[in-house]
Amino acid sequence: AQSVTQLGSHVSVSEGALVLLRCNYSSSVPPYLFWYVQYPNQGLQLLLKYTSAATLVKGINGFEAEFKKSETSFHLTKPSAHMSDAAEYFCAIAKTDSNYQLIWGAGTKLIIKP
Amino acid sequence: GAGVSQSPSNKVTEKGKDVELRCDPISGHTALYWYRQRLGQGLEFLIYFQGNSAPDKSGLPSDRFSAERTGESVSTLTIQRTQQEDSAVYLCASSFLGQPTDTQYFGPGTRLTVL
């Protein structure tokens, strides 16, 4: 079975500081991994995805994530937080044995302190 | 070039009533997904369509939930005899082919409140 765990329901960082949102996965097959962002009162949008090409994936708005098989992790980072990054971030893994639904982590709310 | 649209955006209903939620996917997308998002939780898969067929209905919480898709386009999710635990945001997503590497594009959701 595949699953996703996001460590920390809330993460608070100061504006200009490093953002690190953690995601660990469990999968018996090579995973396809996604980070989505949900801004307040907006729909979910894709930040980036890992599809077994480069292990360092760059996304929109300066975010990137690194796939580490040995650590079963796909942590999301951004060197310098901006106020506009305040949102909820979801890590997801594509289910590969049937319907390709996304299996989601519980989400991490990113709070940016001025 | 519209994205995924959903209607209504908000629905308040009384316990025991039936509700119908609509999703218009991106034109040409063959795969369509319904998810449920409860407050403070991740998304919960409900049902998946490939074209007009629903090969996987395993996520539907009970037989009060049903969904259909017509013309490889619009989909409706129907909840009969609503219960308070059905209160959530219902999200629809579509993708081009339904492959695991495909990006799923989400609609804004329908917020359902059952009183």
PDB file of C-alpha atoms in Angstrom:
ATOM      1  CA  ALA A   1       0.000   0.000   0.000  1.00  0.00           C
ATOM      2  CA  GLN A   2       1.154   3.533  -0.658  1.00  0.00           C
ATOM      3  CA  SER A   3       0.929   6.349   1.854  1.00  0.00           C
ATOM      4  CA  VAL A   4       2.173   9.857   2.550  1.00  0.00           C
ATOM      5  CA  THR A   5       3.068  11.480   5.842  1.00  0.00           C
ATOM      6  CA  GLN A   6       3.586  15.205   6.301  1.00  0.00           C
ATOM      7  CA  LEU A   7       5.395  16.155   9.473  1.00  0.00           C
ATOM      8  CA  GLY A   8       3.898  19.217  11.125  1.00  0.00           C
ATOM      9  CA  SER A   9       0.378  20.466  10.593  1.00  0.00           C
ATOM     10  CA  HIS A  10       1.669  24.042  10.976  1.00  0.00           C
ATOM     11  CA  VAL A  11       5.066  25.492  10.153  1.00  0.00           C
ATOM     12  CA  SER A  12       5.947  29.079  10.978  1.00  0.00           C
ATOM     13  CA  VAL A  13       8.925  30.887   9.448  1.00  0.00           C
ATOM     14  CA  SER A  14      10.019  34.490   9.264  1.00  0.00           C
ATOM     15  CA  GLU A  15       9.893  36.360   6.001  1.00  0.00           C
ATOM     16  CA  GLY A  16      13.204  35.810   4.210  1.00  0.00           C
ATOM     17  CA  ALA A  17      13.978  32.591   6.068  1.00  0.00           C
ATOM     18  CA  LEU A  18      14.326  29.104   4.623  1.00  0.00           C
ATOM     19  CA  VAL A  19      11.127  27.169   4.130  1.00  0.00           C
ATOM     20  CA  LEU A  20      11.273  23.406   4.706  1.00  0.00           C
ATOM     21  CA  LEU A  21       8.113  21.319   4.544  1.00  0.00           C
ATOM     22  CA  ARG A  22       8.580  17.620   5.158  1.00  0.00           C
ATOM     23  CA  CYS A  23       6.999  14.755   3.280  1.00  0.00           C
ATOM     24  CA  ASN A  24       7.774  11.055   3.668  1.00  0.00           C
ATOM     25  CA  TYR A  25       6.214   8.352   1.617  1.00  0.00           C
ATOM     26  CA  SER A  26       5.737   4.621   1.637  1.00  0.00           C
ATOM     27  CA  SER A  27       5.622   2.730  -1.631  1.00  0.00           C
ATOM     28  CA  SER A  28       6.635  -0.712  -2.826  1.00  0.00           C
ATOM     29  CA  VAL A  29       7.037   0.557  -6.392  1.00  0.00           C
ATOM     30  CA  PRO A  30       8.839   3.619  -7.748  1.00  0.00           C
ATOM     31  CA  PRO A  31       6.642   6.515  -6.701  1.00  0.00           C
ATOM     32  CA  TYR A  32       5.327   9.504  -8.551  1.00  0.00           C
ATOM     33  CA  LEU A  33       5.161  12.374  -6.084  1.00  0.00           C
ATOM     34  CA  PHE A  34       3.462  15.751  -6.134  1.00  0.00           C
ATOM     35  CA  TRP A  35       3.304  18.926  -4.104  1.00  0.00           C
ATOM     36  CA  TYR A  36       0.161  20.993  -4.387  1.00  0.00           C
ATOM     37  CA  VAL A  37      -0.562  24.363  -2.799  1.00  0.00           C
ATOM     38  CA  GLN A  38      -3.885  25.751  -1.676  1.00  0.00           C
ATOM     39  CA  TYR A  39      -3.916  29.504  -1.194  1.00  0.00           C
ATOM     40  CA  PRO A  40      -6.674  30.972   0.972  1.00  0.00           C
ATOM     41  CA  ASN A  41     -10.015  30.830  -0.836  1.00  0.00           C
ATOM     42  CA  GLN A  42      -8.427  29.333  -3.930  1.00  0.00           C
ATOM     43  CA  GLY A  43      -8.337  25.895  -5.493  1.00  0.00           C
ATOM     44  CA  LEU A  44      -5.440  23.463  -5.346  1.00  0.00           C
ATOM     45  CA  GLN A  45      -2.692  24.032  -7.849  1.00  0.00           C
ATOM     46  CA  LEU A  46       0.360  21.997  -8.723  1.00  0.00           C
ATOM     47  CA  LEU A  47       3.680  23.269  -7.387  1.00  0.00           C
ATOM     48  CA  LEU A  48       5.885  20.502  -8.771  1.00  0.00           C
ATOM     49  CA  LYS A  49       6.027  16.790  -9.427  1.00  0.00           C
ATOM     50  CA  TYR A  50       8.566  13.982  -9.475  1.00  0.00           C
ATOM     51  CA  THR A  51       8.110  11.473 -12.277  1.00  0.00           C
ATOM     52  CA  SER A  52      11.389   9.533 -12.031  1.00  0.00           C
ATOM     53  CA  ALA A  53      13.514  11.865 -14.100  1.00  0.00           C
ATOM     54  CA  ALA A  54      15.736  14.317 -12.194  1.00  0.00           C
ATOM     55  CA  THR A  55      15.707  13.853  -8.425  1.00  0.00           C
ATOM     56  CA  LEU A  56      15.806  17.603  -7.822  1.00  0.00           C
ATOM     57  CA  VAL A  57      12.582  19.069  -9.103  1.00  0.00           C
ATOM     58  CA  LYS A  58      11.998  22.768  -9.543  1.00  0.00           C
ATOM     59  CA  GLY A  59       8.527  24.193  -9.348  1.00  0.00           C
ATOM     60  CA  ILE A  60       6.710  27.467  -9.479  1.00  0.00           C
ATOM     61  CA  ASN A  61       7.309  30.440  -7.183  1.00  0.00           C
ATOM     62  CA  GLY A  62      10.876  29.404  -6.362  1.00  0.00           C
ATOM     63  CA  PHE A  63      10.010  26.116  -4.681  1.00  0.00           C
ATOM     64  CA  GLU A  64      11.922  22.907  -5.224  1.00  0.00           C
ATOM     65  CA  ALA A  65      11.869  19.394  -3.851  1.00  0.00           C
ATOM     66  CA  GLU A  66      14.397  16.600  -3.779  1.00  0.00           C
ATOM     67  CA  PHE A  67      13.469  12.961  -4.126  1.00  0.00           C
ATOM     68  CA  LYS A  68      15.603  10.840  -1.770  1.00  0.00           C
ATOM     69  CA  LYS A  69      14.912   7.165  -2.184  1.00  0.00           C
ATOM     70  CA  SER A  70      17.146   6.129   0.720  1.00  0.00           C
ATOM     71  CA  GLU A  71      15.177   8.373   3.067  1.00  0.00           C
ATOM     72  CA  THR A  72      11.792   7.847   1.362  1.00  0.00           C
ATOM     73  CA  SER A  73      11.414  11.602   1.429  1.00  0.00           C
ATOM     74  CA  PHE A  74      10.297  14.375  -0.890  1.00  0.00           C
ATOM     75  CA  HIS A  75      10.761  17.526   1.194  1.00  0.00           C
ATOM     76  CA  LEU A  76       9.753  20.902  -0.205  1.00  0.00           C
ATOM     77  CA  THR A  77      12.087  23.869   0.181  1.00  0.00           C
ATOM     78  CA  LYS A  78      12.366  27.519  -0.717  1.00  0.00           C
ATOM     79  CA  PRO A  79      15.475  29.547   0.162  1.00  0.00           C
ATOM     80  CA  SER A  80      13.671  32.732   1.170  1.00  0.00           C
ATOM     81  CA  ALA A  81      10.069  32.901   2.333  1.00  0.00           C
ATOM     82  CA  HIS A  82       7.752  35.609   1.095  1.00  0.00           C
ATOM     83  CA  MET A  83       4.513  36.731   2.692  1.00  0.00           C
ATOM     84  CA  SER A  84       2.661  35.501  -0.383  1.00  0.00           C
ATOM     85  CA  ASP A  85       3.808  31.934   0.356  1.00  0.00           C
ATOM     86  CA  ALA A  86       1.354  31.675   3.249  1.00  0.00           C
ATOM     87  CA  ALA A  87      -0.884  28.787   2.242  1.00  0.00           C
ATOM     88  CA  GLU A  88      -1.541  25.127   2.876  1.00  0.00           C
ATOM     89  CA  TYR A  89       0.777  22.656   1.179  1.00  0.00           C
ATOM     90  CA  PHE A  90      -0.121  19.081   0.361  1.00  0.00           C
ATOM     91  CA  CYS A  91       2.173  16.240  -0.597  1.00  0.00           C
ATOM     92  CA  ALA A  92       0.633  13.429  -2.628  1.00  0.00           C
ATOM     93  CA  ILE A  93       1.633  10.142  -4.223  1.00  0.00           C
ATOM     94  CA  ALA A  94       0.020   8.698  -7.326  1.00  0.00           C
ATOM     95  CA  LYS A  95      -1.509   5.299  -6.769  1.00  0.00           C
ATOM     96  CA  THR A  96       0.036   3.145  -9.468  1.00  0.00           C
ATOM     97  CA  ASP A  97      -1.835  -0.122  -9.284  1.00  0.00           C
ATOM     98  CA  SER A  98      -5.307   0.839 -10.385  1.00  0.00           C
ATOM     99  CA  ASN A  99      -6.894   4.175 -10.902  1.00  0.00           C
ATOM    100  CA  TYR A 100      -3.970   6.525 -10.454  1.00  0.00           C
ATOM    101  CA  GLN A 101      -5.797   8.489  -7.822  1.00  0.00           C
ATOM    102  CA  LEU A 102      -3.680  10.716  -5.664  1.00  0.00           C
ATOM    103  CA  ILE A 103      -3.152   9.659  -2.061  1.00  0.00           C
ATOM    104  CA  TRP A 104      -2.709  12.743   0.073  1.00  0.00           C
ATOM    105  CA  GLY A 105      -0.888  13.811   3.158  1.00  0.00           C
ATOM    106  CA  ALA A 106      -2.851  15.750   5.761  1.00  0.00           C
ATOM    107  CA  GLY A 107      -1.343  19.060   4.701  1.00  0.00           C
ATOM    108  CA  THR A 108       0.962  21.621   6.301  1.00  0.00           C
ATOM    109  CA  LYS A 109      -0.155  25.172   6.847  1.00  0.00           C
ATOM    110  CA  LEU A 110       2.738  27.551   6.237  1.00  0.00           C
ATOM    111  CA  ILE A 111       2.646  30.734   8.301  1.00  0.00           C
ATOM    112  CA  ILE A 112       4.954  33.602   7.402  1.00  0.00           C
ATOM    113  CA  LYS A 113       5.925  36.013  10.173  1.00  0.00           C
ATOM    114  CA  PRO A 114       6.793  39.574   9.118  1.00  0.00           C
TER     115      PRO A 114
ATOM    116  CA  GLY B   1      -9.420  27.667 -22.107  1.00  0.00           C
ATOM    117  CA  ALA B   2     -11.308  27.541 -18.834  1.00  0.00           C
ATOM    118  CA  GLY B   3     -10.137  25.385 -16.004  1.00  0.00           C
ATOM    119  CA  VAL B   4     -12.227  22.961 -14.011  1.00  0.00           C
ATOM    120  CA  SER B   5     -15.435  24.520 -12.783  1.00  0.00           C
ATOM    121  CA  GLN B   6     -17.776  23.324 -10.062  1.00  0.00           C
ATOM    122  CA  SER B   7     -21.238  24.373  -9.011  1.00  0.00           C
ATOM    123  CA  PRO B   8     -22.632  25.405  -6.690  1.00  0.00           C
ATOM    124  CA  SER B   9     -19.744  26.955  -4.820  1.00  0.00           C
ATOM    125  CA  ASN B  10     -21.649  26.668  -1.572  1.00  0.00           C
ATOM    126  CA  LYS B  11     -24.568  24.489  -0.610  1.00  0.00           C
ATOM    127  CA  VAL B  12     -26.410  24.497   2.686  1.00  0.00           C
ATOM    128  CA  THR B  13     -28.968  21.770   3.132  1.00  0.00           C
ATOM    129  CA  GLU B  14     -30.987  20.122   5.835  1.00  0.00           C
ATOM    130  CA  LYS B  15     -30.243  16.652   7.084  1.00  0.00           C
ATOM    131  CA  GLY B  16     -32.100  14.076   5.033  1.00  0.00           C
ATOM    132  CA  LYS B  17     -32.260  16.095   1.818  1.00  0.00           C
ATOM    133  CA  ASP B  18     -30.595  15.052  -1.420  1.00  0.00           C
ATOM    134  CA  VAL B  19     -27.923  17.227  -3.053  1.00  0.00           C
ATOM    135  CA  GLU B  20     -26.349  17.231  -6.474  1.00  0.00           C
ATOM    136  CA  LEU B  21     -22.892  18.633  -7.134  1.00  0.00           C
ATOM    137  CA  ARG B  22     -21.660  19.395 -10.629  1.00  0.00           C
ATOM    138  CA  CYS B  23     -18.206  19.345 -12.181  1.00  0.00           C
ATOM    139  CA  ASP B  24     -17.160  20.600 -15.618  1.00  0.00           C
ATOM    140  CA  PRO B  25     -13.662  19.313 -16.410  1.00  0.00           C
ATOM    141  CA  ILE B  26     -11.153  20.783 -18.778  1.00  0.00           C
ATOM    142  CA  SER B  27     -12.214  20.034 -22.335  1.00  0.00           C
ATOM    143  CA  GLY B  28     -10.451  16.960 -23.715  1.00  0.00           C
ATOM    144  CA  HIS B  29      -9.506  15.519 -20.349  1.00  0.00           C
ATOM    145  CA  THR B  30     -10.507  11.886 -20.239  1.00  0.00           C
ATOM    146  CA  ALA B  31      -9.980  11.306 -16.524  1.00  0.00           C
ATOM    147  CA  LEU B  32     -12.087  12.867 -13.810  1.00  0.00           C
ATOM    148  CA  TYR B  33     -11.773  12.482 -10.065  1.00  0.00           C
ATOM    149  CA  TRP B  34     -13.918  13.407  -7.085  1.00  0.00           C
ATOM    150  CA  TYR B  35     -12.328  14.001  -3.699  1.00  0.00           C
ATOM    151  CA  ARG B  36     -13.665  15.088  -0.326  1.00  0.00           C
ATOM    152  CA  GLN B  37     -11.783  17.426   1.977  1.00  0.00           C
ATOM    153  CA  ARG B  38     -12.855  17.619   5.564  1.00  0.00           C
ATOM    154  CA  LEU B  39     -11.733  20.548   7.688  1.00  0.00           C
ATOM    155  CA  GLY B  40      -8.064  20.237   8.614  1.00  0.00           C
ATOM    156  CA  GLN B  41      -7.579  16.999   6.717  1.00  0.00           C
ATOM    157  CA  GLY B  42      -6.075  15.886   3.464  1.00  0.00           C
ATOM    158  CA  LEU B  43      -8.124  14.898   0.489  1.00  0.00           C
ATOM    159  CA  GLU B  44     -10.064  11.669   0.479  1.00  0.00           C
ATOM    160  CA  PHE B  45     -10.616   9.894  -2.844  1.00  0.00           C
ATOM    161  CA  LEU B  46     -14.228   9.181  -3.734  1.00  0.00           C
ATOM    162  CA  ILE B  47     -14.487   8.046  -7.357  1.00  0.00           C
ATOM    163  CA  TYR B  48     -12.638   8.052 -10.657  1.00  0.00           C
ATOM    164  CA  PHE B  49     -13.969   8.193 -14.226  1.00  0.00           C
ATOM    165  CA  GLN B  50     -12.107   7.188 -17.367  1.00  0.00           C
ATOM    166  CA  GLY B  51     -14.329   8.557 -20.100  1.00  0.00           C
ATOM    167  CA  ASN B  52     -17.868   7.883 -18.951  1.00  0.00           C
ATOM    168  CA  SER B  53     -16.976   4.736 -17.047  1.00  0.00           C
ATOM    169  CA  ALA B  54     -16.243   4.556 -13.354  1.00  0.00           C
ATOM    170  CA  PRO B  55     -13.883   1.588 -12.948  1.00  0.00           C
ATOM    171  CA  ASP B  56     -13.229   2.425  -9.328  1.00  0.00           C
ATOM    172  CA  LYS B  57     -15.995   3.403  -6.935  1.00  0.00           C
ATOM    173  CA  SER B  58     -14.178   2.065  -3.910  1.00  0.00           C
ATOM    174  CA  GLY B  59     -13.886   5.432  -2.221  1.00  0.00           C
ATOM    175  CA  LEU B  60     -17.582   6.168  -2.051  1.00  0.00           C
ATOM    176  CA  PRO B  61     -18.361   6.245   1.688  1.00  0.00           C
ATOM    177  CA  SER B  62     -21.786   4.625   1.459  1.00  0.00           C
ATOM    178  CA  ASP B  63     -24.568   3.738  -0.951  1.00  0.00           C
ATOM    179  CA  ARG B  64     -25.993   7.197  -0.384  1.00  0.00           C
ATOM    180  CA  PHE B  65     -23.244   8.492  -2.676  1.00  0.00           C
ATOM    181  CA  SER B  66     -23.377   8.062  -6.427  1.00  0.00           C
ATOM    182  CA  ALA B  67     -21.823   9.742  -9.429  1.00  0.00           C
ATOM    183  CA  GLU B  68     -22.147   9.762 -13.161  1.00  0.00           C
ATOM    184  CA  ARG B  69     -20.401  11.316 -16.109  1.00  0.00           C
ATOM    185  CA  THR B  70     -21.897  11.937 -19.516  1.00  0.00           C
ATOM    186  CA  GLY B  71     -20.435  12.852 -22.883  1.00  0.00           C
ATOM    187  CA  GLU B  72     -16.963  12.399 -21.449  1.00  0.00           C
ATOM    188  CA  SER B  73     -17.544  15.785 -19.937  1.00  0.00           C
ATOM    189  CA  VAL B  74     -19.702  16.960 -17.090  1.00  0.00           C
ATOM    190  CA  SER B  75     -19.998  14.866 -13.951  1.00  0.00           C
ATOM    191  CA  THR B  76     -22.477  14.974 -11.113  1.00  0.00           C
ATOM    192  CA  LEU B  77     -21.983  13.681  -7.602  1.00  0.00           C
ATOM    193  CA  THR B  78     -25.246  12.952  -5.803  1.00  0.00           C
ATOM    194  CA  ILE B  79     -25.591  12.499  -2.083  1.00  0.00           C
ATOM    195  CA  GLN B  80     -28.924  11.146  -0.940  1.00  0.00           C
ATOM    196  CA  ARG B  81     -30.389  11.577   2.532  1.00  0.00           C
ATOM    197  CA  THR B  82     -27.533  13.839   3.604  1.00  0.00           C
ATOM    198  CA  GLN B  83     -26.054  13.477   7.065  1.00  0.00           C
ATOM    199  CA  GLN B  84     -24.113  16.003   9.099  1.00  0.00           C
ATOM    200  CA  GLU B  85     -20.912  14.006   8.590  1.00  0.00           C
ATOM    201  CA  ASP B  86     -21.241  14.693   4.865  1.00  0.00           C
ATOM    202  CA  SER B  87     -20.321  18.332   5.524  1.00  0.00           C
ATOM    203  CA  ALA B  88     -17.061  18.973   3.696  1.00  0.00           C
ATOM    204  CA  VAL B  89     -15.596  20.549   0.590  1.00  0.00           C
ATOM    205  CA  TYR B  90     -16.081  18.348  -2.450  1.00  0.00           C
ATOM    206  CA  LEU B  91     -13.355  18.756  -5.037  1.00  0.00           C
ATOM    207  CA  CYS B  92     -13.320  17.671  -8.632  1.00  0.00           C
ATOM    208  CA  ALA B  93     -10.161  17.235 -10.690  1.00  0.00           C
ATOM    209  CA  SER B  94      -9.444  16.247 -14.250  1.00  0.00           C
ATOM    210  CA  SER B  95      -6.362  15.048 -16.083  1.00  0.00           C
ATOM    211  CA  PHE B  96      -5.568  14.485 -19.728  1.00  0.00           C
ATOM    212  CA  LEU B  97      -5.190  10.725 -19.875  1.00  0.00           C
ATOM    213  CA  GLY B  98      -5.461   9.559 -16.288  1.00  0.00           C
ATOM    214  CA  GLN B  99      -1.859   8.362 -16.184  1.00  0.00           C
ATOM    215  CA  PRO B 100      -0.038   8.391 -12.830  1.00  0.00           C
ATOM    216  CA  THR B 101       2.348  11.102 -13.980  1.00  0.00           C
ATOM    217  CA  ASP B 102      -0.442  13.351 -15.202  1.00  0.00           C
ATOM    218  CA  THR B 103      -1.090  16.608 -13.425  1.00  0.00           C
ATOM    219  CA  GLN B 104      -4.543  16.725 -11.923  1.00  0.00           C
ATOM    220  CA  TYR B 105      -6.242  20.103 -12.325  1.00  0.00           C
ATOM    221  CA  PHE B 106      -8.635  21.003  -9.566  1.00  0.00           C
ATOM    222  CA  GLY B 107     -11.812  22.991  -9.457  1.00  0.00           C
ATOM    223  CA  PRO B 108     -12.539  25.471  -6.668  1.00  0.00           C
ATOM    224  CA  GLY B 109     -14.737  22.993  -4.838  1.00  0.00           C
ATOM    225  CA  THR B 110     -18.265  22.913  -3.483  1.00  0.00           C
ATOM    226  CA  ARG B 111     -18.581  23.600   0.223  1.00  0.00           C
ATOM    227  CA  LEU B 112     -21.431  21.466   1.544  1.00  0.00           C
ATOM    228  CA  THR B 113     -22.943  22.199   4.919  1.00  0.00           C
ATOM    229  CA  VAL B 114     -25.566  19.836   6.301  1.00  0.00           C
ATOM    230  CA  LEU B 115     -27.567  21.311   9.154  1.00  0.00           C
TER     231      LEU B 115
END
